[in-house]
């Protein structure tokens, strides 16, 4: 019986898999460490925070929940802080030659649409708080990755500077979620 070297059998097996289409070359997915993608996601997140929190302030007033002062304070802080972050993001993106799209991404748009159709009162409060927890968890992960692994430049500096504020927002909304 003739023996074949192990590397030949491995090569034959790999060739068979490739020929059968089992292994296919895949383009790696875009990561949040790419400046354009980071800027796009950060801008959409900021816009979502501003719009959803403005909506929350209106809904809380309509429902007579403006007495939920901790939530009112949180929503006001989101509008203020994310407007400021959006301005700083645009400055950093311009410095790095990155263009930021004006629109909110489809996922954030869908969440805004569901908030707009949510009932008033406690149902809206619950939907808003849940959306804020999710949004801040995603933002913290995005900014953490870019601050650590993004290319040097104004956007990386922006991510590092903004991350502690996002972490504070995340902790704050989680305390409101426990009530």
Short mmCIF file of N, CA and C in Angstrom, two decimals, residues 111-169:
data_model
loop_
_atom_site.label_atom_id
_atom_site.label_comp_id
_atom_site.label_asym_id
_atom_site.label_seq_id
_atom_site.Cartn_x
_atom_site.Cartn_y
_atom_site.Cartn_z
N UNK A 111 -36.75 52.57 15.77
CA UNK A 111 -36.97 52.76 17.21
C UNK A 111 -37.70 54.07 17.47
N UNK A 112 -37.30 55.12 16.76
CA UNK A 112 -38.02 56.40 16.91
C UNK A 112 -39.49 56.24 16.52
N UNK A 113 -39.73 55.54 15.42
CA UNK A 113 -41.11 55.33 14.98
C UNK A 113 -41.92 54.58 16.04
N UNK A 114 -41.31 53.59 16.66
CA UNK A 114 -42.04 52.84 17.69
C UNK A 114 -42.28 53.71 18.93
N UNK A 115 -41.34 54.59 19.24
CA UNK A 115 -41.56 55.51 20.37
C UNK A 115 -42.69 56.49 20.06
N UNK A 116 -42.76 56.93 18.82
CA UNK A 116 -43.81 57.88 18.43
C UNK A 116 -45.19 57.25 18.54
N UNK A 117 -45.27 55.95 18.31
CA UNK A 117 -46.58 55.29 18.37
C UNK A 117 -46.85 54.65 19.72
N UNK A 118 -45.89 54.71 20.63
CA UNK A 118 -46.09 54.14 21.97
C UNK A 118 -47.18 54.91 22.69
N UNK A 119 -47.87 54.20 23.53
CA UNK A 119 -48.88 54.85 24.35
C UNK A 119 -48.19 55.86 25.26
N UNK A 120 -48.97 56.76 25.77
CA UNK A 120 -48.40 57.73 26.70
C UNK A 120 -48.29 57.08 28.07
N UNK A 121 -47.76 57.81 29.01
CA UNK A 121 -47.69 57.34 30.38
C UNK A 121 -46.59 56.33 30.58
N UNK A 122 -46.86 55.36 31.44
CA UNK A 122 -45.86 54.37 31.82
C UNK A 122 -45.40 53.52 30.64
N UNK A 123 -46.26 53.26 29.67
CA UNK A 123 -45.84 52.49 28.50
C UNK A 123 -44.77 53.23 27.72
N UNK A 124 -44.97 54.53 27.55
CA UNK A 124 -43.95 55.32 26.85
C UNK A 124 -42.67 55.36 27.67
N UNK A 125 -42.82 55.60 28.97
CA UNK A 125 -41.65 55.68 29.84
C UNK A 125 -40.82 54.41 29.71
N UNK A 126 -41.47 53.27 29.79
CA UNK A 126 -40.77 51.99 29.70
C UNK A 126 -40.08 51.83 28.35
N UNK A 127 -40.78 52.18 27.28
CA UNK A 127 -40.19 52.05 25.93
C UNK A 127 -38.99 52.99 25.77
N UNK A 128 -39.12 54.20 26.28
CA UNK A 128 -38.02 55.18 26.18
C UNK A 128 -36.80 54.71 26.97
N UNK A 129 -37.02 54.29 28.21
CA UNK A 129 -35.90 53.85 29.04
C UNK A 129 -35.21 52.65 28.41
N UNK A 130 -35.98 51.70 27.92
CA UNK A 130 -35.39 50.53 27.26
C UNK A 130 -34.57 50.93 26.04
N UNK A 131 -35.11 51.84 25.24
CA UNK A 131 -34.39 52.31 24.06
C UNK A 131 -33.10 53.02 24.45
N UNK A 132 -33.13 53.78 25.53
CA UNK A 132 -31.94 54.49 26.00
C UNK A 132 -30.88 53.54 26.54
N UNK A 133 -31.30 52.52 27.27
CA UNK A 133 -30.34 51.53 27.77
C UNK A 133 -29.65 50.86 26.59
N UNK A 134 -30.45 50.40 25.62
CA UNK A 134 -29.88 49.73 24.44
C UNK A 134 -28.93 50.66 23.68
N UNK A 135 -29.38 51.89 23.45
CA UNK A 135 -28.58 52.84 22.67
C UNK A 135 -27.26 53.16 23.37
N UNK A 136 -27.30 53.31 24.67
CA UNK A 136 -26.06 53.65 25.38
C UNK A 136 -25.12 52.46 25.51
N UNK A 137 -25.65 51.27 25.62
CA UNK A 137 -24.78 50.09 25.61
C UNK A 137 -24.04 49.99 24.27
N UNK A 138 -24.78 50.21 23.17
CA UNK A 138 -24.16 50.18 21.84
C UNK A 138 -23.14 51.30 21.67
N UNK A 139 -23.48 52.50 22.13
CA UNK A 139 -22.57 53.64 21.99
C UNK A 139 -21.29 53.44 22.79
N UNK A 140 -21.43 52.94 23.99
CA UNK A 140 -20.24 52.71 24.81
C UNK A 140 -19.34 51.68 24.13
N UNK A 141 -19.92 50.62 23.59
CA UNK A 141 -19.11 49.62 22.89
C UNK A 141 -18.43 50.22 21.65
N UNK A 142 -19.17 51.01 20.89
CA UNK A 142 -18.63 51.65 19.69
C UNK A 142 -17.47 52.59 20.03
N UNK A 143 -17.68 53.46 21.00
CA UNK A 143 -16.66 54.44 21.37
C UNK A 143 -15.45 53.78 22.05
N UNK A 144 -15.71 52.73 22.82
CA UNK A 144 -14.61 52.00 23.46
C UNK A 144 -13.70 51.39 22.40
N UNK A 145 -14.30 50.73 21.41
CA UNK A 145 -13.52 50.08 20.35
C UNK A 145 -12.74 51.11 19.55
N UNK A 146 -13.38 52.21 19.20
CA UNK A 146 -12.69 53.20 18.37
C UNK A 146 -11.60 53.93 19.17
N UNK A 147 -11.87 54.24 20.42
CA UNK A 147 -10.86 54.91 21.25
C UNK A 147 -9.64 54.01 21.43
N UNK A 148 -9.85 52.71 21.50
CA UNK A 148 -8.74 51.77 21.70
C UNK A 148 -8.03 51.42 20.40
N UNK A 149 -8.79 51.18 19.34
CA UNK A 149 -8.21 50.59 18.13
C UNK A 149 -8.32 51.43 16.87
N UNK A 150 -8.98 52.57 16.94
CA UNK A 150 -9.11 53.42 15.76
C UNK A 150 -7.78 54.06 15.41
N UNK A 151 -7.66 54.52 14.17
CA UNK A 151 -6.41 55.18 13.78
C UNK A 151 -6.25 56.52 14.50
N UNK A 152 -5.01 56.90 14.73
CA UNK A 152 -4.73 58.17 15.39
C UNK A 152 -5.37 59.31 14.60
N UNK A 153 -5.89 60.28 15.33
CA UNK A 153 -6.48 61.45 14.68
C UNK A 153 -7.55 62.07 15.55
N UNK A 154 -8.20 63.05 14.99
CA UNK A 154 -9.20 63.81 15.73
C UNK A 154 -10.40 62.96 16.14
N UNK A 155 -10.81 62.02 15.29
CA UNK A 155 -11.95 61.17 15.65
C UNK A 155 -11.62 60.25 16.83
N UNK A 156 -10.41 59.72 16.85
CA UNK A 156 -10.00 58.87 17.97
C UNK A 156 -9.95 59.70 19.26
N UNK A 157 -9.44 60.91 19.17
CA UNK A 157 -9.41 61.80 20.33
C UNK A 157 -10.82 62.12 20.81
N UNK A 158 -11.71 62.38 19.85
CA UNK A 158 -13.12 62.64 20.17
C UNK A 158 -13.74 61.45 20.89
N UNK A 159 -13.50 60.24 20.37
CA UNK A 159 -14.07 59.03 20.98
C UNK A 159 -13.57 58.88 22.42
N UNK A 160 -12.28 59.07 22.63
CA UNK A 160 -11.71 58.93 23.97
C UNK A 160 -12.27 59.98 24.93
N UNK A 161 -12.44 61.20 24.44
CA UNK A 161 -12.95 62.29 25.27
C UNK A 161 -14.44 62.11 25.60
N UNK A 162 -15.19 61.58 24.66
CA UNK A 162 -16.64 61.44 24.81
C UNK A 162 -17.03 60.19 25.58
N UNK A 163 -16.20 59.16 25.54
CA UNK A 163 -16.53 57.88 26.17
C UNK A 163 -16.93 58.00 27.64
N UNK A 164 -16.22 58.74 28.49
CA UNK A 164 -16.64 58.83 29.90
C UNK A 164 -18.05 59.42 30.07
N UNK A 165 -18.42 60.35 29.22
CA UNK A 165 -19.76 60.94 29.29
C UNK A 165 -20.81 59.88 28.93
N UNK A 166 -20.53 59.11 27.89
CA UNK A 166 -21.46 58.05 27.49
C UNK A 166 -21.59 56.99 28.59
N UNK A 167 -20.49 56.68 29.23
CA UNK A 167 -20.53 55.72 30.33
C UNK A 167 -21.37 56.25 31.49
N UNK A 168 -21.28 57.54 31.76
CA UNK A 168 -22.12 58.15 32.80
C UNK A 168 -23.59 58.08 32.40
N UNK A 169 -23.89 58.37 31.13
CA UNK A 169 -25.26 58.27 30.65
C UNK A 169 -25.79 56.85 30.82
#
